Amino acid sequence: MTRTIQNPLRDERDKRLPTIAGPCGLVIFGVTGDLSRKKLMPAIYDLANRGLLPPGFSLVGFARRDWADQDFSKVVHDAVKQYARTPFRESVWDRLAEGCRFVQGAFDDDGAFDNLCTTINDLDQIRGTAGNHAFYLSIPPAAFPVVIKQLARTGLAKPGADQWRRVVIEKPFGHDLASAKQLNKIVNDVFPEESVFRIDHYLGKETVQNILALRFANQLFEPIWNGNYVDHIQITMAEDIGLGGRAGYYDGIGAARDVIQNHLLQLLALVTMEEPVSFEPRAVRAEKAKVLAATTPVEPFAETTARGQYTGGWQGGQKVPGLLQEEGFAKDSITETFAAITLAVETRRWAGVPFYLRTGKRLGRRVTEIAVVFKRAPHLPFDATATEELGQNALVFRVQPDEGVTMRFGSKVPGSTMEVRDVSMDFSYGHSFTESSPEAYERLILDMLLGEPSLFPMNDEVERSWEILDPIIKAWRSSGRPEPYQAGTWGPDSATRMLSRTGRHWRRP
Ligand code: BG6
């Protein structure tokens, strides 16, 4: 007789069916900012358009501007028209617009928060939001404590019976371990950890979620996913844009804190973690936490890391300024716009495998990819000349753009002689699927409204990420200026040396 063993962590719902959020509302602090206009408002509309928001969904903007509800609604309308992914439909918009409210005030203004309370209570009555509200902090981190305190003072952070209250926090979550701990304490004193949703928008990207599908839904890859077969892994997030207009946020922060601490370490965790016992949030997070706990920076940093700052140059046929000429940056700014680091994952699976992470602004082109580069075959039964052109096998997750996966391997060049050269086999989303991928923020906002926490880093994960990065940033502080690199190139020479020292090289995506 066979017995089915039930996994208590497994939820029996059919995961192919989209789930619609229950009655709820969302309050955005920092509603006049770029993120809100370009990402949050369009994502909310796209969700509404896909029928995934409840009928009475309400969107409350909170800011200092002297706007009435209609002014706010017009701002949302314009943002949606300009940036939404899905087509504009009057009927969807009209329903969403009915739930738009605006509360005017500063973050330290008690009266404004009392008004917010009244607005939310009214929405519960008029729109049926049922006391379920999320508070989205799309604001500078310095303002987190005061807003959290106001949410506590007014009782907005406390749900009634059968209600929920959640807080959504945009990065940067601190600027080092100490500040992250302090922030976590402030937040967790008011909101229990299960009500805190820290956004790392990379986790909402379709291609990033595919990392776990590719690894754990197939038999092909996992047997060779370890140091016996893998030579090294390189993770690249390159951008061609500069930092014009972002001095307020970026100067003094730099590429490592902006991108490596969060997006790239999360990618590393997904590529290296062990198989979770299920896809239940607790199980996935536990594996990620375990692998991050085993991740350490490799020293000496003078050889294993690189940091650069872009100078003027040409990009896309246009002359572009260097960082020091960008508006708002200190004329002697030592903020790095390029960062590359080497990490080790000290587990049996990954012992001896180096992990190279790099990111930069004003690089050759915009591309994010994870390349798993394999060791050479232990023996080649060909003449040396036959394999002169053969590189190392690689599996590349093309995170963006041109989303997909590439496998690179050697193949015989057609003809009567024996010569083996690299070829690639491609999977591309555009060719294999007709559905277009949702934007990361659509997925994340919906998951948050559903209370589904898998894609949101927890407090200990965030702290661990700072712990990994802090020693490197500390060493950089006492090592002078970042090395200049010309806009439109692939970063400073030290980044090339960092790999060539070990006989390796960065992929040229
Ligand atoms: C943000 C960083 O988190 O990610 C930006 O602060 C960066 O500096 C952006 O430009 C890149 O996001 P994406 O989705 O365009 O790769």
PDB file of C-alpha atoms in Angstrom, residues 75-292:
ATOM      1  CA  VAL A  75      -1.106  63.269 -11.473  1.00  0.00           C
ATOM      2  CA  VAL A  76      -1.889  59.546 -11.207  1.00  0.00           C
ATOM      3  CA  HIS A  77      -3.784  59.704 -14.505  1.00  0.00           C
ATOM      4  CA  ASP A  78      -0.843  61.334 -16.341  1.00  0.00           C
ATOM      5  CA  ALA A  79       1.665  58.902 -14.821  1.00  0.00           C
ATOM      6  CA  VAL A  80      -0.483  55.951 -15.833  1.00  0.00           C
ATOM      7  CA  LYS A  81      -0.927  57.232 -19.389  1.00  0.00           C
ATOM      8  CA  GLN A  82       2.793  57.767 -19.767  1.00  0.00           C
ATOM      9  CA  TYR A  83       4.264  54.742 -18.012  1.00  0.00           C
ATOM     10  CA  ALA A  84       1.714  51.931 -17.631  1.00  0.00           C
ATOM     11  CA  ARG A  85       2.550  48.616 -19.307  1.00  0.00           C
ATOM     12  CA  THR A  86      -0.997  47.684 -20.273  1.00  0.00           C
ATOM     13  CA  PRO A  87      -3.352  49.676 -22.536  1.00  0.00           C
ATOM     14  CA  PHE A  88      -5.298  52.581 -21.054  1.00  0.00           C
ATOM     15  CA  ARG A  89      -8.960  51.779 -20.519  1.00  0.00           C
ATOM     16  CA  GLU A  90     -11.305  54.568 -19.445  1.00  0.00           C
ATOM     17  CA  SER A  91     -13.562  52.248 -17.412  1.00  0.00           C
ATOM     18  CA  VAL A  92     -10.656  50.858 -15.358  1.00  0.00           C
ATOM     19  CA  TRP A  93      -9.276  54.312 -14.800  1.00  0.00           C
ATOM     20  CA  ASP A  94     -12.655  55.743 -13.708  1.00  0.00           C
ATOM     21  CA  ARG A  95     -13.017  53.041 -11.068  1.00  0.00           C
ATOM     22  CA  LEU A  96      -9.490  53.627  -9.787  1.00  0.00           C
ATOM     23  CA  ALA A  97      -9.916  57.418  -9.786  1.00  0.00           C
ATOM     24  CA  GLU A  98     -12.970  57.120  -7.517  1.00  0.00           C
ATOM     25  CA  GLY A  99     -10.682  55.725  -4.830  1.00  0.00           C
ATOM     26  CA  CYS A 100      -7.935  58.393  -5.092  1.00  0.00           C
ATOM     27  CA  ARG A 101      -7.499  60.702  -2.099  1.00  0.00           C
ATOM     28  CA  PHE A 102      -4.838  63.210  -1.146  1.00  0.00           C
ATOM     29  CA  VAL A 103      -3.693  64.272   2.316  1.00  0.00           C
ATOM     30  CA  GLN A 104      -1.550  67.363   2.527  1.00  0.00           C
ATOM     31  CA  GLY A 105       1.127  67.799   5.164  1.00  0.00           C
ATOM     32  CA  ALA A 106       4.682  67.410   6.396  1.00  0.00           C
ATOM     33  CA  PHE A 107       5.871  64.224   8.088  1.00  0.00           C
ATOM     34  CA  ASP A 108       6.133  65.935  11.479  1.00  0.00           C
ATOM     35  CA  ASP A 109       2.685  67.476  11.208  1.00  0.00           C
ATOM     36  CA  ASP A 110       0.404  65.755  13.732  1.00  0.00           C
ATOM     37  CA  GLY A 111      -2.682  67.382  12.212  1.00  0.00           C
ATOM     38  CA  ALA A 112      -1.895  65.933   8.779  1.00  0.00           C
ATOM     39  CA  PHE A 113      -1.625  62.424  10.215  1.00  0.00           C
ATOM     40  CA  ASP A 114      -4.886  62.903  12.080  1.00  0.00           C
ATOM     41  CA  ASN A 115      -6.415  63.830   8.708  1.00  0.00           C
ATOM     42  CA  LEU A 116      -4.917  60.673   7.242  1.00  0.00           C
ATOM     43  CA  CYS A 117      -6.679  58.698   9.976  1.00  0.00           C
ATOM     44  CA  THR A 118      -9.986  60.324   9.134  1.00  0.00           C
ATOM     45  CA  THR A 119      -9.459  59.708   5.411  1.00  0.00           C
ATOM     46  CA  ILE A 120      -8.739  56.043   6.034  1.00  0.00           C
ATOM     47  CA  ASN A 121     -11.778  55.619   8.263  1.00  0.00           C
ATOM     48  CA  ASP A 122     -13.929  57.289   5.603  1.00  0.00           C
ATOM     49  CA  LEU A 123     -12.538  54.956   2.950  1.00  0.00           C
ATOM     50  CA  ASP A 124     -13.420  51.971   5.099  1.00  0.00           C
ATOM     51  CA  GLN A 125     -17.016  53.252   5.195  1.00  0.00           C
ATOM     52  CA  ILE A 126     -17.368  54.498   1.623  1.00  0.00           C
ATOM     53  CA  ARG A 127     -15.128  52.152  -0.359  1.00  0.00           C
ATOM     54  CA  GLY A 128     -15.228  49.080   1.847  1.00  0.00           C
ATOM     55  CA  THR A 129     -11.476  48.873   2.407  1.00  0.00           C
ATOM     56  CA  ALA A 130     -12.295  46.923   5.575  1.00  0.00           C
ATOM     57  CA  GLY A 131      -9.521  48.386   7.737  1.00  0.00           C
ATOM     58  CA  ASN A 132      -6.795  46.784   5.617  1.00  0.00           C
ATOM     59  CA  HIS A 133      -4.138  49.338   4.717  1.00  0.00           C
ATOM     60  CA  ALA A 134      -0.561  49.371   3.536  1.00  0.00           C
ATOM     61  CA  PHE A 135       1.784  52.304   4.020  1.00  0.00           C
ATOM     62  CA  TYR A 136       4.397  52.679   1.311  1.00  0.00           C
ATOM     63  CA  LEU A 137       7.459  54.684   2.353  1.00  0.00           C
ATOM     64  CA  SER A 138       8.903  55.941  -0.904  1.00  0.00           C
ATOM     65  CA  ILE A 139      10.851  58.586   0.996  1.00  0.00           C
ATOM     66  CA  PRO A 140      14.472  59.292   2.024  1.00  0.00           C
ATOM     67  CA  PRO A 141      15.577  56.973   4.850  1.00  0.00           C
ATOM     68  CA  ALA A 142      16.124  59.947   7.158  1.00  0.00           C
ATOM     69  CA  ALA A 143      12.332  60.412   7.142  1.00  0.00           C
ATOM     70  CA  PHE A 144      11.490  56.764   8.027  1.00  0.00           C
ATOM     71  CA  PRO A 145      11.627  57.221  11.825  1.00  0.00           C
ATOM     72  CA  VAL A 146       9.288  60.195  11.944  1.00  0.00           C
ATOM     73  CA  VAL A 147       6.692  58.589   9.652  1.00  0.00           C
ATOM     74  CA  ILE A 148       6.818  55.293  11.554  1.00  0.00           C
ATOM     75  CA  LYS A 149       6.404  57.210  14.793  1.00  0.00           C
ATOM     76  CA  GLN A 150       3.363  59.031  13.398  1.00  0.00           C
ATOM     77  CA  LEU A 151       1.825  55.755  12.257  1.00  0.00           C
ATOM     78  CA  ALA A 152       2.274  54.456  15.802  1.00  0.00           C
ATOM     79  CA  ARG A 153       0.984  57.630  17.475  1.00  0.00           C
ATOM     80  CA  THR A 154      -2.220  57.745  15.439  1.00  0.00           C
ATOM     81  CA  GLY A 155      -2.874  54.035  15.880  1.00  0.00           C
ATOM     82  CA  LEU A 156      -2.683  53.564  12.089  1.00  0.00           C
ATOM     83  CA  ALA A 157      -0.045  50.873  12.533  1.00  0.00           C
ATOM     84  CA  LYS A 158      -2.403  48.749  14.658  1.00  0.00           C
ATOM     85  CA  PRO A 159      -5.004  46.649  12.876  1.00  0.00           C
ATOM     86  CA  GLY A 160      -8.367  45.913  14.461  1.00  0.00           C
ATOM     87  CA  ALA A 161      -9.699  42.367  14.679  1.00  0.00           C
ATOM     88  CA  ASP A 162      -9.530  40.610  11.268  1.00  0.00           C
ATOM     89  CA  GLN A 163      -7.734  43.551   9.712  1.00  0.00           C
ATOM     90  CA  TRP A 164      -4.152  44.072   8.588  1.00  0.00           C
ATOM     91  CA  ARG A 165      -1.719  46.966   8.493  1.00  0.00           C
ATOM     92  CA  ARG A 166       1.560  46.677   6.560  1.00  0.00           C
ATOM     93  CA  VAL A 167       4.526  48.895   5.929  1.00  0.00           C
ATOM     94  CA  VAL A 168       6.467  48.852   2.664  1.00  0.00           C
ATOM     95  CA  ILE A 169       9.987  50.202   2.716  1.00  0.00           C
ATOM     96  CA  GLU A 170      12.041  51.235  -0.272  1.00  0.00           C
ATOM     97  CA  LYS A 171      15.794  50.956  -0.276  1.00  0.00           C
ATOM     98  CA  PRO A 172      18.293  52.106   0.802  1.00  0.00           C
ATOM     99  CA  PHE A 173      17.718  50.225   4.019  1.00  0.00           C
ATOM    100  CA  GLY A 174      20.513  51.866   5.972  1.00  0.00           C
ATOM    101  CA  HIS A 175      24.010  52.684   4.745  1.00  0.00           C
ATOM    102  CA  ASP A 176      25.899  50.155   6.870  1.00  0.00           C
ATOM    103  CA  LEU A 177      25.216  47.428   9.404  1.00  0.00           C
ATOM    104  CA  ALA A 178      24.797  49.785  12.348  1.00  0.00           C
ATOM    105  CA  SER A 179      22.284  52.060  10.596  1.00  0.00           C
ATOM    106  CA  ALA A 180      20.355  49.071   9.201  1.00  0.00           C
ATOM    107  CA  LYS A 181      20.052  47.601  12.710  1.00  0.00           C
ATOM    108  CA  GLN A 182      18.876  50.911  14.065  1.00  0.00           C
ATOM    109  CA  LEU A 183      16.281  51.209  11.311  1.00  0.00           C
ATOM    110  CA  ASN A 184      15.104  47.641  11.783  1.00  0.00           C
ATOM    111  CA  LYS A 185      14.604  48.370  15.462  1.00  0.00           C
ATOM    112  CA  ILE A 186      12.582  51.508  14.775  1.00  0.00           C
ATOM    113  CA  VAL A 187      10.389  49.660  12.295  1.00  0.00           C
ATOM    114  CA  ASN A 188      10.041  46.442  14.313  1.00  0.00           C
ATOM    115  CA  ASP A 189       9.127  48.351  17.494  1.00  0.00           C
ATOM    116  CA  VAL A 190       5.964  49.418  15.696  1.00  0.00           C
ATOM    117  CA  PHE A 191       5.312  46.784  13.016  1.00  0.00           C
ATOM    118  CA  PRO A 192       5.845  43.056  13.632  1.00  0.00           C
ATOM    119  CA  GLU A 193       8.286  41.570  11.110  1.00  0.00           C
ATOM    120  CA  GLU A 194       5.505  39.765   9.203  1.00  0.00           C
ATOM    121  CA  SER A 195       3.937  43.172   8.465  1.00  0.00           C
ATOM    122  CA  VAL A 196       7.168  44.670   7.087  1.00  0.00           C
ATOM    123  CA  PHE A 197       7.760  44.419   3.333  1.00  0.00           C
ATOM    124  CA  ARG A 198      11.207  45.621   2.266  1.00  0.00           C
ATOM    125  CA  ILE A 199      11.373  46.179  -1.457  1.00  0.00           C
ATOM    126  CA  ASP A 200      14.192  44.851  -3.583  1.00  0.00           C
ATOM    127  CA  HIS A 201      12.658  45.290  -7.002  1.00  0.00           C
ATOM    128  CA  TYR A 202      15.084  42.811  -8.580  1.00  0.00           C
ATOM    129  CA  LEU A 203      13.252  40.014  -6.794  1.00  0.00           C
ATOM    130  CA  GLY A 204      10.078  40.982  -8.624  1.00  0.00           C
ATOM    131  CA  LYS A 205      11.655  40.563 -12.047  1.00  0.00           C
ATOM    132  CA  GLU A 206      10.391  37.618 -14.051  1.00  0.00           C
ATOM    133  CA  THR A 207      13.894  36.497 -15.041  1.00  0.00           C
ATOM    134  CA  VAL A 208      15.050  36.545 -11.431  1.00  0.00           C
ATOM    135  CA  GLN A 209      12.193  34.315 -10.350  1.00  0.00           C
ATOM    136  CA  ASN A 210      13.149  31.995 -13.151  1.00  0.00           C
ATOM    137  CA  ILE A 211      16.499  31.270 -11.479  1.00  0.00           C
ATOM    138  CA  LEU A 212      14.825  28.987  -8.955  1.00  0.00           C
ATOM    139  CA  ALA A 213      12.549  27.444 -11.596  1.00  0.00           C
ATOM    140  CA  LEU A 214      15.476  26.628 -13.853  1.00  0.00           C
ATOM    141  CA  ARG A 215      17.531  25.201 -11.013  1.00  0.00           C
ATOM    142  CA  PHE A 216      14.918  23.208  -9.171  1.00  0.00           C
ATOM    143  CA  ALA A 217      12.363  22.203 -11.816  1.00  0.00           C
ATOM    144  CA  ASN A 218      14.972  20.527 -14.028  1.00  0.00           C
ATOM    145  CA  GLN A 219      17.251  17.578 -13.696  1.00  0.00           C
ATOM    146  CA  LEU A 220      19.782  18.983 -16.117  1.00  0.00           C
ATOM    147  CA  PHE A 221      21.539  21.656 -14.123  1.00  0.00           C
ATOM    148  CA  GLU A 222      21.571  20.858 -10.419  1.00  0.00           C
ATOM    149  CA  PRO A 223      23.996  17.906 -10.587  1.00  0.00           C
ATOM    150  CA  ILE A 224      26.714  20.193 -11.980  1.00  0.00           C
ATOM    151  CA  TRP A 225      25.805  23.223  -9.845  1.00  0.00           C
ATOM    152  CA  ASN A 226      28.800  23.024  -7.548  1.00  0.00           C
ATOM    153  CA  GLY A 227      32.544  23.541  -7.244  1.00  0.00           C
ATOM    154  CA  ASN A 228      33.359  20.217  -8.930  1.00  0.00           C
ATOM    155  CA  TYR A 229      32.105  21.627 -12.223  1.00  0.00           C
ATOM    156  CA  VAL A 230      31.748  25.383 -11.796  1.00  0.00           C
ATOM    157  CA  ASP A 231      34.913  27.446 -12.239  1.00  0.00           C
ATOM    158  CA  HIS A 232      33.427  30.757 -11.126  1.00  0.00           C
ATOM    159  CA  ILE A 233      30.243  32.812 -11.290  1.00  0.00           C
ATOM    160  CA  GLN A 234      30.093  36.415 -12.434  1.00  0.00           C
ATOM    161  CA  ILE A 235      27.167  38.711 -11.870  1.00  0.00           C
ATOM    162  CA  THR A 236      27.050  41.925 -13.877  1.00  0.00           C
ATOM    163  CA  MET A 237      24.615  44.780 -13.608  1.00  0.00           C
ATOM    164  CA  ALA A 238      25.762  47.401 -16.093  1.00  0.00           C
ATOM    165  CA  GLU A 239      23.936  50.610 -16.871  1.00  0.00           C
ATOM    166  CA  ASP A 240      24.601  53.129 -19.590  1.00  0.00           C
ATOM    167  CA  ILE A 241      22.852  56.000 -17.801  1.00  0.00           C
ATOM    168  CA  GLY A 242      24.743  58.587 -15.774  1.00  0.00           C
ATOM    169  CA  LEU A 243      23.822  60.135 -12.455  1.00  0.00           C
ATOM    170  CA  GLY A 244      22.562  63.532 -13.596  1.00  0.00           C
ATOM    171  CA  GLY A 245      19.699  64.574 -11.302  1.00  0.00           C
ATOM    172  CA  ARG A 246      20.448  61.935  -8.637  1.00  0.00           C
ATOM    173  CA  ALA A 247      23.173  63.679  -6.619  1.00  0.00           C
ATOM    174  CA  GLY A 248      20.912  64.100  -3.590  1.00  0.00           C
ATOM    175  CA  TYR A 249      20.567  60.363  -3.185  1.00  0.00           C
ATOM    176  CA  TYR A 250      23.771  59.024  -4.740  1.00  0.00           C
ATOM    177  CA  ASP A 251      26.635  61.304  -3.689  1.00  0.00           C
ATOM    178  CA  GLY A 252      28.285  59.655  -0.700  1.00  0.00           C
ATOM    179  CA  ILE A 253      26.361  56.396  -1.283  1.00  0.00           C
ATOM    180  CA  GLY A 254      28.013  54.913  -4.370  1.00  0.00           C
ATOM    181  CA  ALA A 255      27.556  51.817  -6.500  1.00  0.00           C
ATOM    182  CA  ALA A 256      28.329  49.178  -3.867  1.00  0.00           C
ATOM    183  CA  ARG A 257      25.689  50.402  -1.427  1.00  0.00           C
ATOM    184  CA  ASP A 258      23.203  51.306  -4.149  1.00  0.00           C
ATOM    185  CA  VAL A 259      23.224  48.003  -5.973  1.00  0.00           C
ATOM    186  CA  ILE A 260      25.577  45.313  -4.619  1.00  0.00           C
ATOM    187  CA  GLN A 261      24.255  45.291  -1.055  1.00  0.00           C
ATOM    188  CA  ASN A 262      20.755  44.549  -2.252  1.00  0.00           C
ATOM    189  CA  HIS A 263      20.139  43.505  -5.878  1.00  0.00           C
ATOM    190  CA  LEU A 264      23.392  41.658  -6.553  1.00  0.00           C
ATOM    191  CA  LEU A 265      23.600  39.863  -3.211  1.00  0.00           C
ATOM    192  CA  GLN A 266      20.012  38.726  -3.664  1.00  0.00           C
ATOM    193  CA  LEU A 267      20.891  37.346  -7.107  1.00  0.00           C
ATOM    194  CA  LEU A 268      23.883  35.593  -5.598  1.00  0.00           C
ATOM    195  CA  ALA A 269      21.681  34.049  -2.906  1.00  0.00           C
ATOM    196  CA  LEU A 270      19.223  32.687  -5.486  1.00  0.00           C
ATOM    197  CA  VAL A 271      21.988  31.186  -7.607  1.00  0.00           C
ATOM    198  CA  THR A 272      23.800  29.565  -4.684  1.00  0.00           C
ATOM    199  CA  MET A 273      21.113  28.553  -2.165  1.00  0.00           C
ATOM    200  CA  GLU A 274      20.174  24.939  -1.484  1.00  0.00           C
ATOM    201  CA  GLU A 275      16.830  23.585  -2.615  1.00  0.00           C
ATOM    202  CA  PRO A 276      14.119  24.692  -0.170  1.00  0.00           C
ATOM    203  CA  VAL A 277      11.825  21.986   1.237  1.00  0.00           C
ATOM    204  CA  SER A 278       8.930  23.798  -0.460  1.00  0.00           C
ATOM    205  CA  PHE A 279       8.196  27.149  -2.038  1.00  0.00           C
ATOM    206  CA  GLU A 280       6.504  28.284   1.115  1.00  0.00           C
ATOM    207  CA  PRO A 281       7.980  31.711   2.097  1.00  0.00           C
ATOM    208  CA  ARG A 282       9.529  30.481   5.343  1.00  0.00           C
ATOM    209  CA  ALA A 283      11.352  27.679   3.561  1.00  0.00           C
ATOM    210  CA  VAL A 284      12.735  29.851   0.741  1.00  0.00           C
ATOM    211  CA  ARG A 285      13.841  32.583   3.108  1.00  0.00           C
ATOM    212  CA  ALA A 286      15.552  30.078   5.397  1.00  0.00           C
ATOM    213  CA  GLU A 287      17.718  28.787   2.527  1.00  0.00           C
ATOM    214  CA  LYS A 288      18.586  32.287   1.388  1.00  0.00           C
ATOM    215  CA  ALA A 289      19.542  33.265   4.913  1.00  0.00           C
ATOM    216  CA  LYS A 290      21.731  30.163   5.248  1.00  0.00           C
ATOM    217  CA  VAL A 291      23.708  30.834   2.110  1.00  0.00           C
ATOM    218  CA  LEU A 292      24.165  34.518   2.912  1.00  0.00           C
TER     219      LEU A 292
END
